[in-house]
Structure formats: C-alpha cells, structure tokens
PDB file of C-alpha atoms in Angstrom:
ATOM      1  CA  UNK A   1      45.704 141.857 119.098  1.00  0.00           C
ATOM      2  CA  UNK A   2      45.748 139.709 116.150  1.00  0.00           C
ATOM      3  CA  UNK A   3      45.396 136.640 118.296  1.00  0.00           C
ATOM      4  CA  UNK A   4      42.064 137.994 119.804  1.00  0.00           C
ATOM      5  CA  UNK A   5      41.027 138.996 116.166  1.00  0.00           C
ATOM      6  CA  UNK A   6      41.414 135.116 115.372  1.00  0.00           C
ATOM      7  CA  UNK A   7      39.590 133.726 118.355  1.00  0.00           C
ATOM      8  CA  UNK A   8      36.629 136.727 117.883  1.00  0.00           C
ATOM      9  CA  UNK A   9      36.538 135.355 114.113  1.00  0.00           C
ATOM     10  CA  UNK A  10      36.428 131.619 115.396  1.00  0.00           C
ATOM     11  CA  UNK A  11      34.165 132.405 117.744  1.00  0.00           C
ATOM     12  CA  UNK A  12      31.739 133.746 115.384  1.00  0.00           C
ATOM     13  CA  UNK A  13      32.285 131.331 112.552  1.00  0.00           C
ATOM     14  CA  UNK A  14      30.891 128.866 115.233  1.00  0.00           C
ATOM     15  CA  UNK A  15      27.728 130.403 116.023  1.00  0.00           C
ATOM     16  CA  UNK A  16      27.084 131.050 112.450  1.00  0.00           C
ATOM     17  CA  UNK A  17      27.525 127.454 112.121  1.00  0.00           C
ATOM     18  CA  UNK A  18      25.252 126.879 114.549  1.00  0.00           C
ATOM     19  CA  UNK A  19      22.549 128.806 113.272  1.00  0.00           C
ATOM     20  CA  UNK A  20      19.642 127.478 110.843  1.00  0.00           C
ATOM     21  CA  UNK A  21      19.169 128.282 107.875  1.00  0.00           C
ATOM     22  CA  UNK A  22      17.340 131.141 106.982  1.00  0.00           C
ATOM     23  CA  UNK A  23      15.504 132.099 104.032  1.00  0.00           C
ATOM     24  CA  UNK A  24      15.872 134.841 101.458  1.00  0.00           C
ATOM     25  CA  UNK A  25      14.207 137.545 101.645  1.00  0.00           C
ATOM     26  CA  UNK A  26      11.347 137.697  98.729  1.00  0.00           C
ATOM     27  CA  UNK A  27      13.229 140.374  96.928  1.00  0.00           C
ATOM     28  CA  UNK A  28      16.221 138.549  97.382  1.00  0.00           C
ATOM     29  CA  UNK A  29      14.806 135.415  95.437  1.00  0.00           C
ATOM     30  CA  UNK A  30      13.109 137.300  92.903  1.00  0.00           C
ATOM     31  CA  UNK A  31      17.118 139.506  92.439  1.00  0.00           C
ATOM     32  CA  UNK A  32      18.584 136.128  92.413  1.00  0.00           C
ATOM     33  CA  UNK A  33      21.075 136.254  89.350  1.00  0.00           C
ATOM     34  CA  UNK A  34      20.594 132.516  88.857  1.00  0.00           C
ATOM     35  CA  UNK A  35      17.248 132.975  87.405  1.00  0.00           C
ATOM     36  CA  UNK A  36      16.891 132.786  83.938  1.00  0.00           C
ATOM     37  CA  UNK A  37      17.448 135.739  82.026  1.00  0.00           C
ATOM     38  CA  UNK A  38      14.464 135.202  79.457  1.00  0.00           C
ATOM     39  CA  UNK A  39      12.014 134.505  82.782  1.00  0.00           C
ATOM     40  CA  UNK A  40      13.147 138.067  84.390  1.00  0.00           C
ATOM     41  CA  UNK A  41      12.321 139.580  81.321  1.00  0.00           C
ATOM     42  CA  UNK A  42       8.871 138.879  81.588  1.00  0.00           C
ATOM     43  CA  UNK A  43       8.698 139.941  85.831  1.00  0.00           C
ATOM     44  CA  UNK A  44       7.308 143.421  84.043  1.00  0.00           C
ATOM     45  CA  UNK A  45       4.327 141.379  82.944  1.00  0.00           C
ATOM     46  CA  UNK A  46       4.191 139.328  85.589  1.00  0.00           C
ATOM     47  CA  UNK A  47       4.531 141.306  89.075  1.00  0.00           C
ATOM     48  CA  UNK A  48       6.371 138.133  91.088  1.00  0.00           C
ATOM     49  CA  UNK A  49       6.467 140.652  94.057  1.00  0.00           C
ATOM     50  CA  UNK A  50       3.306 142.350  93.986  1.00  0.00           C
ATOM     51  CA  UNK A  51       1.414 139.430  93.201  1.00  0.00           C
ATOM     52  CA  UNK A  52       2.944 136.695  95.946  1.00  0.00           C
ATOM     53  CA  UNK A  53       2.577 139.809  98.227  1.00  0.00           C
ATOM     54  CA  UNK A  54      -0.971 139.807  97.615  1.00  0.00           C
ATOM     55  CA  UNK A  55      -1.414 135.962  98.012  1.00  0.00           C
ATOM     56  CA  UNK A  56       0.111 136.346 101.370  1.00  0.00           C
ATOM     57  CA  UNK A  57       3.165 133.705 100.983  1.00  0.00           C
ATOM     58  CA  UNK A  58       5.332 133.571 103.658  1.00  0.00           C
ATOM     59  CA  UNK A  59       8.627 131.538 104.034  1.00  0.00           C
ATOM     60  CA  UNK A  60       7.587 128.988 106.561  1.00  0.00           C
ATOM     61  CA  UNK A  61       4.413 128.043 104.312  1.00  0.00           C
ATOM     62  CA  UNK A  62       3.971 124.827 102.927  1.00  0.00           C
ATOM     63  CA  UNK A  63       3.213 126.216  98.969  1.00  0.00           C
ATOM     64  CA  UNK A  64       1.366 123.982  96.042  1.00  0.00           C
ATOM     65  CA  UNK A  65       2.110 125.740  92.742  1.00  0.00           C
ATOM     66  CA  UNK A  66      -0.414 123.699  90.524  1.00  0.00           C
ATOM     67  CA  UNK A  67       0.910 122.834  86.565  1.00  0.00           C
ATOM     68  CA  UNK A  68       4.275 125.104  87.272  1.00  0.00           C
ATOM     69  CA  UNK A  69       4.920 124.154  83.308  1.00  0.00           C
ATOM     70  CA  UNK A  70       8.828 125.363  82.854  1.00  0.00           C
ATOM     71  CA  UNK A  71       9.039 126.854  86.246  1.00  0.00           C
ATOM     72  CA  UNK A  72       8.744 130.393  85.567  1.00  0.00           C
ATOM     73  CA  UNK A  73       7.841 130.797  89.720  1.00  0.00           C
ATOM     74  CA  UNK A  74       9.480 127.461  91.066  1.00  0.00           C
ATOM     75  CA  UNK A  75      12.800 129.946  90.351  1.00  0.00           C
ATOM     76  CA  UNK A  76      11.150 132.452  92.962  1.00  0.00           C
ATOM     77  CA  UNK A  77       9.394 130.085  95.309  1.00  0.00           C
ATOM     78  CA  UNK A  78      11.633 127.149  96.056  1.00  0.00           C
ATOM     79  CA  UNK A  79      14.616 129.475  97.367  1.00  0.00           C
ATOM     80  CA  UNK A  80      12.271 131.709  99.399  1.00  0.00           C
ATOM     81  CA  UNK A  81      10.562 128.180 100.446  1.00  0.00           C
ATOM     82  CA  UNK A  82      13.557 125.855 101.195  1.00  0.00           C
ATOM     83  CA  UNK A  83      14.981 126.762 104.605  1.00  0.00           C
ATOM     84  CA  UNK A  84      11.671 126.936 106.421  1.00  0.00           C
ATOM     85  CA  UNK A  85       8.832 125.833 104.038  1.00  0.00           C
ATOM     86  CA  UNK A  86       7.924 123.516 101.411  1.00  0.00           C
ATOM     87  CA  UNK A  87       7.239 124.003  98.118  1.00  0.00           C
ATOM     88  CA  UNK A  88       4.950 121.511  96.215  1.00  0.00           C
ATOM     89  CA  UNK A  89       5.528 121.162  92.245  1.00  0.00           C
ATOM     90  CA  UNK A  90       1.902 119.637  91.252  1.00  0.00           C
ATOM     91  CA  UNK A  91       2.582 119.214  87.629  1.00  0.00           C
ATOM     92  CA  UNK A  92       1.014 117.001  84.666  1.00  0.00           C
ATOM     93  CA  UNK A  93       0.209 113.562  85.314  1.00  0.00           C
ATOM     94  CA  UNK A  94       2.673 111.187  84.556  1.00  0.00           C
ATOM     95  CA  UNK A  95       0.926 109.442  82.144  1.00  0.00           C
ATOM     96  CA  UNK A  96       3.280 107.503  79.019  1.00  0.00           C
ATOM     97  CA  UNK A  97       0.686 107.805  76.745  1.00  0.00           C
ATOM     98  CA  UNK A  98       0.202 111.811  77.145  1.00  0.00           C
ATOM     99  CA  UNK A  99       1.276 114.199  74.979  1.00  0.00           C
ATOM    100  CA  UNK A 100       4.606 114.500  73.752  1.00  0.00           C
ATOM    101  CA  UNK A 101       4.389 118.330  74.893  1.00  0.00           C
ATOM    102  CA  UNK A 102       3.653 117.725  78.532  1.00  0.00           C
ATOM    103  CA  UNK A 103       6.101 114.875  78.171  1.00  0.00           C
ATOM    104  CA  UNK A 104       9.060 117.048  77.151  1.00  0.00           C
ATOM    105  CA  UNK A 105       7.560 119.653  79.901  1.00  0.00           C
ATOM    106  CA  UNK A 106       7.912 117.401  82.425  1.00  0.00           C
ATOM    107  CA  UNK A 107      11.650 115.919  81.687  1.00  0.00           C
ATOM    108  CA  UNK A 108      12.692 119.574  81.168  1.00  0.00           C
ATOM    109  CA  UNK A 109      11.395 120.463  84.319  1.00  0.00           C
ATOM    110  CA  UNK A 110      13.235 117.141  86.136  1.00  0.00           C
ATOM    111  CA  UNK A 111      16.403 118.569  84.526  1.00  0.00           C
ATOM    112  CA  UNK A 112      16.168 121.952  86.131  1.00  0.00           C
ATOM    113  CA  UNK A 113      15.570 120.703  89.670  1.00  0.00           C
ATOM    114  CA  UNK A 114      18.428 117.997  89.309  1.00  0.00           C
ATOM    115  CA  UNK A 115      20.731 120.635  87.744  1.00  0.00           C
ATOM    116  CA  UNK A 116      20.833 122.947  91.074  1.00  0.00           C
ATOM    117  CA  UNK A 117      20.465 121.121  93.984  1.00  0.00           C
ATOM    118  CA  UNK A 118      21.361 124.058  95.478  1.00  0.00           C
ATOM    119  CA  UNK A 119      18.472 125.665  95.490  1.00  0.00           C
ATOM    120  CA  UNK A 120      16.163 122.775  94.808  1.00  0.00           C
ATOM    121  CA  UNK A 121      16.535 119.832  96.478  1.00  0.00           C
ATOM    122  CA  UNK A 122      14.042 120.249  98.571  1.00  0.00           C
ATOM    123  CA  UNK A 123      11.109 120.738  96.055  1.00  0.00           C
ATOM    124  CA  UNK A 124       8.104 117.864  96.333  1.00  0.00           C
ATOM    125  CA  UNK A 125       7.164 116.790  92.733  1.00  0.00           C
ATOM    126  CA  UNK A 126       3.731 115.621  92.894  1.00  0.00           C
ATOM    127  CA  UNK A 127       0.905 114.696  90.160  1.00  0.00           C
ATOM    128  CA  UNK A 128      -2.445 116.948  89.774  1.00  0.00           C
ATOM    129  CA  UNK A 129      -5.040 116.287  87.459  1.00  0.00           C
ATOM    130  CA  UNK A 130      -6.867 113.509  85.382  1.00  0.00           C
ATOM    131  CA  UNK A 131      -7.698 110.272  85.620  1.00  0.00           C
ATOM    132  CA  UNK A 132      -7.442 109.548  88.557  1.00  0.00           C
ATOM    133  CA  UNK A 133      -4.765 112.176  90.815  1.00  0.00           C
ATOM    134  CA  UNK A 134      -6.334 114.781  92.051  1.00  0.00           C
ATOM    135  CA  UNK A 135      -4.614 114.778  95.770  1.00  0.00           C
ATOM    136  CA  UNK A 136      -0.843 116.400  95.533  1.00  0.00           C
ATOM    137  CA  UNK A 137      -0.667 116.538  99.105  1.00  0.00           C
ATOM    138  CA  UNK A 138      -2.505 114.981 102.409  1.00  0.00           C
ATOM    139  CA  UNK A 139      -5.926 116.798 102.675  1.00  0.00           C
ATOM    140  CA  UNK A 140      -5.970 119.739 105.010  1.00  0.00           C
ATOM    141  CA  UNK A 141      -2.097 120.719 104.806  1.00  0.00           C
ATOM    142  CA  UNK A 142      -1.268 123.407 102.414  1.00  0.00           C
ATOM    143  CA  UNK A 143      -0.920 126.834 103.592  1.00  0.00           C
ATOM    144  CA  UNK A 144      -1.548 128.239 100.457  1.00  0.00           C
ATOM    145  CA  UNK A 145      -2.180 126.917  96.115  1.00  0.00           C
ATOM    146  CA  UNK A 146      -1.199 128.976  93.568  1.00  0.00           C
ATOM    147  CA  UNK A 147      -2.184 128.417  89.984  1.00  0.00           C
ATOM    148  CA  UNK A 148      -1.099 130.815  87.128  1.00  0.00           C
ATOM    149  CA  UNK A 149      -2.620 131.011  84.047  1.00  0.00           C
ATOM    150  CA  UNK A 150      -4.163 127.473  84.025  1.00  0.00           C
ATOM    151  CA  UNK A 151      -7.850 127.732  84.311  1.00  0.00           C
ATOM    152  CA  UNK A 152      -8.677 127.701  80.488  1.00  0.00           C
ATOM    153  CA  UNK A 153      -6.819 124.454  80.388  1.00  0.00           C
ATOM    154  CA  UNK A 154      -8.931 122.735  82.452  1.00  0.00           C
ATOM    155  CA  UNK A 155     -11.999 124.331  81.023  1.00  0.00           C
ATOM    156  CA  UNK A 156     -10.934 123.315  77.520  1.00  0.00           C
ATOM    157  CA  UNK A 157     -10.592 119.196  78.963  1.00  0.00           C
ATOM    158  CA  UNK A 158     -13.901 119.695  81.381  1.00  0.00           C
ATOM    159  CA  UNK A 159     -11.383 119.125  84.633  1.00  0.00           C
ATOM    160  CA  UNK A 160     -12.207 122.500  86.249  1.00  0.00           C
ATOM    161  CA  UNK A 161     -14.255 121.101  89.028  1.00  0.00           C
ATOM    162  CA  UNK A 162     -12.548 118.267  89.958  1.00  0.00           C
ATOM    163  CA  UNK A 163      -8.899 120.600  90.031  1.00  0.00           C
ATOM    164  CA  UNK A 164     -10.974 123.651  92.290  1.00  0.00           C
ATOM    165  CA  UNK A 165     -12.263 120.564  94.669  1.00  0.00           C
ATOM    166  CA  UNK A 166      -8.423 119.488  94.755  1.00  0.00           C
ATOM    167  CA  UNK A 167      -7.217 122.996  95.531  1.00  0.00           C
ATOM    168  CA  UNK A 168      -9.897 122.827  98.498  1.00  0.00           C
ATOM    169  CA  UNK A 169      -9.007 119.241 100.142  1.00  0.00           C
ATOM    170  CA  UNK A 170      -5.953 120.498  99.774  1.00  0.00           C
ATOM    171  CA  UNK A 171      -5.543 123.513 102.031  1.00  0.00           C
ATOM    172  CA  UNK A 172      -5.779 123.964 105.652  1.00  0.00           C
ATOM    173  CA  UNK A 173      -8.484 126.111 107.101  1.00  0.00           C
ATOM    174  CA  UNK A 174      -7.681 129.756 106.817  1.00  0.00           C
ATOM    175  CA  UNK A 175      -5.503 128.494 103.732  1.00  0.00           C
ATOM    176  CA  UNK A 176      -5.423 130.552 100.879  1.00  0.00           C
ATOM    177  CA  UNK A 177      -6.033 129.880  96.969  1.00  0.00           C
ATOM    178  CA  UNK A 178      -4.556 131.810  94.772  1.00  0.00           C
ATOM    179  CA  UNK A 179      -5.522 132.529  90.944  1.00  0.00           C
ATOM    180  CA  UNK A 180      -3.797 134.403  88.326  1.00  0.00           C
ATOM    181  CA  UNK A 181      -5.747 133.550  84.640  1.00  0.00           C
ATOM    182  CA  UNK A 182      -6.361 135.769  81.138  1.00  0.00           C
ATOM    183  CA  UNK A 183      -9.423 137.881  81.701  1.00  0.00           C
ATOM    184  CA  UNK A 184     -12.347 137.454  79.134  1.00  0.00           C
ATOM    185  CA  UNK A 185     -14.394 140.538  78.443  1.00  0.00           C
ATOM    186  CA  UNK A 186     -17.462 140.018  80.748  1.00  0.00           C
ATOM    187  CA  UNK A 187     -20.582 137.976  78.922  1.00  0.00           C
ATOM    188  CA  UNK A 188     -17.480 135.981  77.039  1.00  0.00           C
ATOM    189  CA  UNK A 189     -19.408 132.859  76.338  1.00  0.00           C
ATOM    190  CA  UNK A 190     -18.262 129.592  77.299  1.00  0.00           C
ATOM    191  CA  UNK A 191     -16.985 128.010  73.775  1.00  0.00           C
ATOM    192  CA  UNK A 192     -15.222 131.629  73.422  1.00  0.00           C
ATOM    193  CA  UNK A 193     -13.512 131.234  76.641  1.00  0.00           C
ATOM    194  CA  UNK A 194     -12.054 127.915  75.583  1.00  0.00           C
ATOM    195  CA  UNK A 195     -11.134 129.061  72.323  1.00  0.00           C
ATOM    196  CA  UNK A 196      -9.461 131.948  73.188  1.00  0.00           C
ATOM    197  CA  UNK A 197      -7.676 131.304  76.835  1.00  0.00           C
ATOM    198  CA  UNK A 198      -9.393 134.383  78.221  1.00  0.00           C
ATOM    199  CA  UNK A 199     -11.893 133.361  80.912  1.00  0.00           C
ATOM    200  CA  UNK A 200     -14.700 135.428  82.877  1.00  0.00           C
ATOM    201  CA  UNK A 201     -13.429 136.867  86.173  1.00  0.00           C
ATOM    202  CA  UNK A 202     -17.195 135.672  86.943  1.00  0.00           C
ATOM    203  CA  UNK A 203     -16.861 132.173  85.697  1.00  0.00           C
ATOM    204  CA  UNK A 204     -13.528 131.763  88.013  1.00  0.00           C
ATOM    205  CA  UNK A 205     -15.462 133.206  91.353  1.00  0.00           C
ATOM    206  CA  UNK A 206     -18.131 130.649  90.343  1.00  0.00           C
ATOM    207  CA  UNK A 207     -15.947 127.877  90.296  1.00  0.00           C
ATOM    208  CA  UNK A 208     -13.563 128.662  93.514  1.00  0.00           C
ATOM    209  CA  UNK A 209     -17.068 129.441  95.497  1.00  0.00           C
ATOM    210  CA  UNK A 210     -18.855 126.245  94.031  1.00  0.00           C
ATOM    211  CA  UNK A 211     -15.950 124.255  95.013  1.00  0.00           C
ATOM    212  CA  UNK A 212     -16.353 125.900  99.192  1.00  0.00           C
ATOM    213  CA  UNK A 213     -14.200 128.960  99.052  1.00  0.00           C
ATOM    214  CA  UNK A 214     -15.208 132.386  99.972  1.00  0.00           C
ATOM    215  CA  UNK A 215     -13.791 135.369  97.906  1.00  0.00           C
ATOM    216  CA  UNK A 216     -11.324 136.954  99.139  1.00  0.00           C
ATOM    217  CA  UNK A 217     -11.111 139.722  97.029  1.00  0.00           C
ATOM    218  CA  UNK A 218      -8.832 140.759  93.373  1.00  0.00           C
ATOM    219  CA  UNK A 219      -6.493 142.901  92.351  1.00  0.00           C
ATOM    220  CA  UNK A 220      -5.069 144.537  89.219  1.00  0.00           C
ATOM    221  CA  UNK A 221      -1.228 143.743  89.643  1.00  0.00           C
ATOM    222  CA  UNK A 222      -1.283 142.094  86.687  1.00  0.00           C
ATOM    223  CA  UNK A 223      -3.896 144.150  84.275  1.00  0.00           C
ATOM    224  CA  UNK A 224      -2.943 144.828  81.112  1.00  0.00           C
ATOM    225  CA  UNK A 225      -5.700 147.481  79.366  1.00  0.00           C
ATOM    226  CA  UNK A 226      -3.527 147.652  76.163  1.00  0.00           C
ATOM    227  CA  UNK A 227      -5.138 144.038  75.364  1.00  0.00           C
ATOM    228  CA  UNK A 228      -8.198 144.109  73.437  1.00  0.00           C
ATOM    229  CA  UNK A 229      -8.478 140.334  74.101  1.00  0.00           C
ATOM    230  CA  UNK A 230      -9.931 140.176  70.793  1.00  0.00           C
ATOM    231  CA  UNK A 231      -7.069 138.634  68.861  1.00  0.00           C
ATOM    232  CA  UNK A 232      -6.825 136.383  65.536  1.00  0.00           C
ATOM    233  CA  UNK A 233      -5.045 133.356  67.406  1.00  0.00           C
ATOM    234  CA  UNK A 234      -6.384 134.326  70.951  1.00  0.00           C
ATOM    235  CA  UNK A 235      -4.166 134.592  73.909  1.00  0.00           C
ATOM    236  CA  UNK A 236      -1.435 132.439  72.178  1.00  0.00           C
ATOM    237  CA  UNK A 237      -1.265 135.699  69.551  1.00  0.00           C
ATOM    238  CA  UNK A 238       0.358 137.814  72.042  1.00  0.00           C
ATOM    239  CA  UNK A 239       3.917 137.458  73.674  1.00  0.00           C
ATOM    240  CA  UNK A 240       5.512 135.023  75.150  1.00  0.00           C
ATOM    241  CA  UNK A 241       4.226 132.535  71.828  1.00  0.00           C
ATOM    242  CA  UNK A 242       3.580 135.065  69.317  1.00  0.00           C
ATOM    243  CA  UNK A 243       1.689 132.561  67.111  1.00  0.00           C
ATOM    244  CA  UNK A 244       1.315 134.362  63.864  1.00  0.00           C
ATOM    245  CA  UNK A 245       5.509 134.343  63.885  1.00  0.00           C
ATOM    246  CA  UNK A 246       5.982 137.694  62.165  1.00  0.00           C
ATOM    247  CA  UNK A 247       2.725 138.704  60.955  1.00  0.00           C
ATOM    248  CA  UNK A 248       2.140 142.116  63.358  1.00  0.00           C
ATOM    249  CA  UNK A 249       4.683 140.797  65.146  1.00  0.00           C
ATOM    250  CA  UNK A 250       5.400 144.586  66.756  1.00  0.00           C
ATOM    251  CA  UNK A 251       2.262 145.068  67.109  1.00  0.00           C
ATOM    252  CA  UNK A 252       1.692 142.305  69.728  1.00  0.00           C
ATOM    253  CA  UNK A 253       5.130 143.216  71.265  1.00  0.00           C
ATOM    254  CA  UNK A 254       3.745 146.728  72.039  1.00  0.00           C
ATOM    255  CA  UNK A 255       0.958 145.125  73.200  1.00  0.00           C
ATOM    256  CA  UNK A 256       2.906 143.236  75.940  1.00  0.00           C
ATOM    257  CA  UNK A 257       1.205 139.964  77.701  1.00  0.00           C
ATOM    258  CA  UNK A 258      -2.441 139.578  78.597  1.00  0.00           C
ATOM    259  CA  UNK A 259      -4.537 141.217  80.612  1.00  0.00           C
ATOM    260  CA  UNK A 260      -5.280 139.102  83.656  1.00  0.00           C
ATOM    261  CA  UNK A 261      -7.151 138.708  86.652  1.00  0.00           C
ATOM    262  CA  UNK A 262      -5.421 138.076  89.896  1.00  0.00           C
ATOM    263  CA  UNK A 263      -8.019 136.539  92.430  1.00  0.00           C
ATOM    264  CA  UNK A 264      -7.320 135.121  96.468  1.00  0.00           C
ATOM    265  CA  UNK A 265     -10.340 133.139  98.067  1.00  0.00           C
ATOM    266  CA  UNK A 266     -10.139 131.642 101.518  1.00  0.00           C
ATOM    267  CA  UNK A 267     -10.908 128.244 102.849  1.00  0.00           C
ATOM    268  CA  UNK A 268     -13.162 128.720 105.856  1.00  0.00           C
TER     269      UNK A 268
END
C-alpha cells in the first residue's frame, strides 16, 4: 500500500513537472502577499481588479504599461504576465542629463526588478518618450497599453501627441489602449489642466481619436465625487503627496485620491 502511495506520488510529481507554467489568476496577483504593503493600501483608490477587468488584460497578452514610475501595477501585471505573456516597462528616457527625480525613479525601479527575479525576470524595460524614443516595442505587436495617471505630464512638456501616436504604432489591430488620468471639471482650460494635473475627459478622447483610435467607451471604477478638484496645490494636494504636509492634512485624507477618468479606445 505504501509502495503504490510512493509510485502514485512519483508519478504525479512527474507530470507536474512536465507541465508549463501557468499563470496566476488576476486575484491571485493582486492577493499576492509580496506586494508592498503601502501600494495595497491604496487598491481602494485604485480598483487593480475592476479596472484591468475593464481594459480586457488577459494572461497571454503582450502588455506596455507606459511611465510605470515606482511600479505600483508592474507588482500586479508582471506575475499575472510572466508564464504566458509579456509585460513591457516603457519608462523615462534614459537620458544622464534628466532630472535627478526620474533618475532616482528609474534606479529604484532597476532595484525592484533585480531584487525578485522571481517574479520579474521576465519584464522588458524599454524607453518611451522625448527626444527621440517614441517606439517601446516593434510597431503592430502589443495586445494592449496601459497608462495611469500620465496624461498631464505630457501635456505640461507638449509630448501628448507624439506619446498617443506611440501608443497607436504600437498596438496590434483590435489592440486596446487603456487610460486612467485625474478628471478636470468639463470647460477646464488648457493652462488649468497643466497646472492642476486634472485633465478634460474631452481633451483625452480628442487626443486618443486624433492619434486613430476609436472610443471604446469609460467607466467610473475609479470616480471619486468627494474631490472638488479645486484644490490649493492641485492634484499633488490630495493623498498619496499631500503637499501642504499638515496644513488640512485630514481633510485631504477624508477626501481620499482623485477623481479620475478611466477610458479604453480600440485600434481598428
């Protein structure tokens, strides 16, 4: 009896063995208990779930997260991507002569991925955005790009064409673009918008549509109507940076992170 127990056991250790790897599920990566504490925190104000959900990522796609900064979602995405995907970190240039923030963003980042192997040695670190790199991957092969609370960045430095154009080389046909960005009040002029980090949901359908895409449609995942979006030190006053330090400090707490608009257009 205990003889046939042992060869059942062996038996099935071997076809295990033989198997390939499969992925986590997306509930699994997002429960991982690797991730950093302080990032889970903020999954109330961020809906990693609900929102990838809605951008239709699956674990076979090839993935382009565009400027993932500390890598709030690489945490999520490269385990759910590794077995049967890819996921593509297109962060800052690599320029020596950039800032000394995006430098230290970019070495901490490096760190993280070397530090867990693990779960991300697979990840592609690529380059997106000015002068002169504004092709992470071959034209035509991403299944989907994700950006998160970038587009008033590139409106602020006057990129915002040139990155949307990117995003649409980028994809495959069918491919999907995905958008999560602070939402402006509607009639928000431009100036405002850079000032403040909240852009027009109209301005960003503008710009995905100019650039080829087709609207796919929004969702409020990740609304927030406790945010005014009127504040002294705009987005930047609320959590995670709390820029005014202690000044109303609970008041900004209670008011949680921005409200934001959470967009999917389609490459024909």
């Amino acid at each position: 009896m205990l003889r046939t127990a042992l060869l059942s056991l062996l038996v099935l250790l071997g076809a295990c063995a033989g198997r390939p790897e499969l992925p986590p599920t997306l509930e699994a990566a997002i429960a991982d208990a690797r991730r950093t504490p302080a990032f889970v925190a903020r999954d109330r104000y961020r809906h990693p779930r609900e929102t990838l959900e809605f951008f239709e990522v699956r674990p076979e796609h090839t993935v382009v997260e565009v400027w993932p900064g500390a890598g709030w979602y690489t945490e999520i995405l490269a385990p759910y991507l590794r077995a049967q995907g890819r996921y593509v970190a297109a962060g800052f240039v690599r320029d020596p002569a950039g800032s000394a923030y995006r430098q230290r963003l970019l070495a901490e980042f490096d760190a993280k991925l070397a530090a867990d192997p693990a779960r991300y040695d697979r990840v592609v670190v690529a380059e997106l955005g000015a002068p002169q790199s504004w092709q992470p991957v071959p034209a035509g092969t991403a299944d989907r790009v994700l950006t998160f609370r970038n587009v008033h960045n590139w409106l602020a430095s006057g990129h915002e064409r040139e990155m949307f154009a990117s995003f649409y080389r980028s994809l495959k046909k069918g491919g999907l673009l995905g958008v999560v960005e602070h939402r402006a009040r509607p009639g928000t002029d431009l100036e405002q918008m850079k000032k403040s980090g909240y852009v027009t949901q109209d301005l960003v359908i503008k710009l995905a549509t100019e650039a080829g895409f087709v609207y796919a449609g929004w969702s409020e995942i990740n609304a927030n109507p406790a945010d005014s979006t009127d504040h002294p030190q705009g987005v930047w006053t609320l959590p995670p940076v709390l820029r005014l330090g202690e000044t109303d400090r609970e008041k900004y707490l209670a008011i949680g992170e921005s409200d934001r608009m959470t967009l999917k257009f389609i490459k024909p």
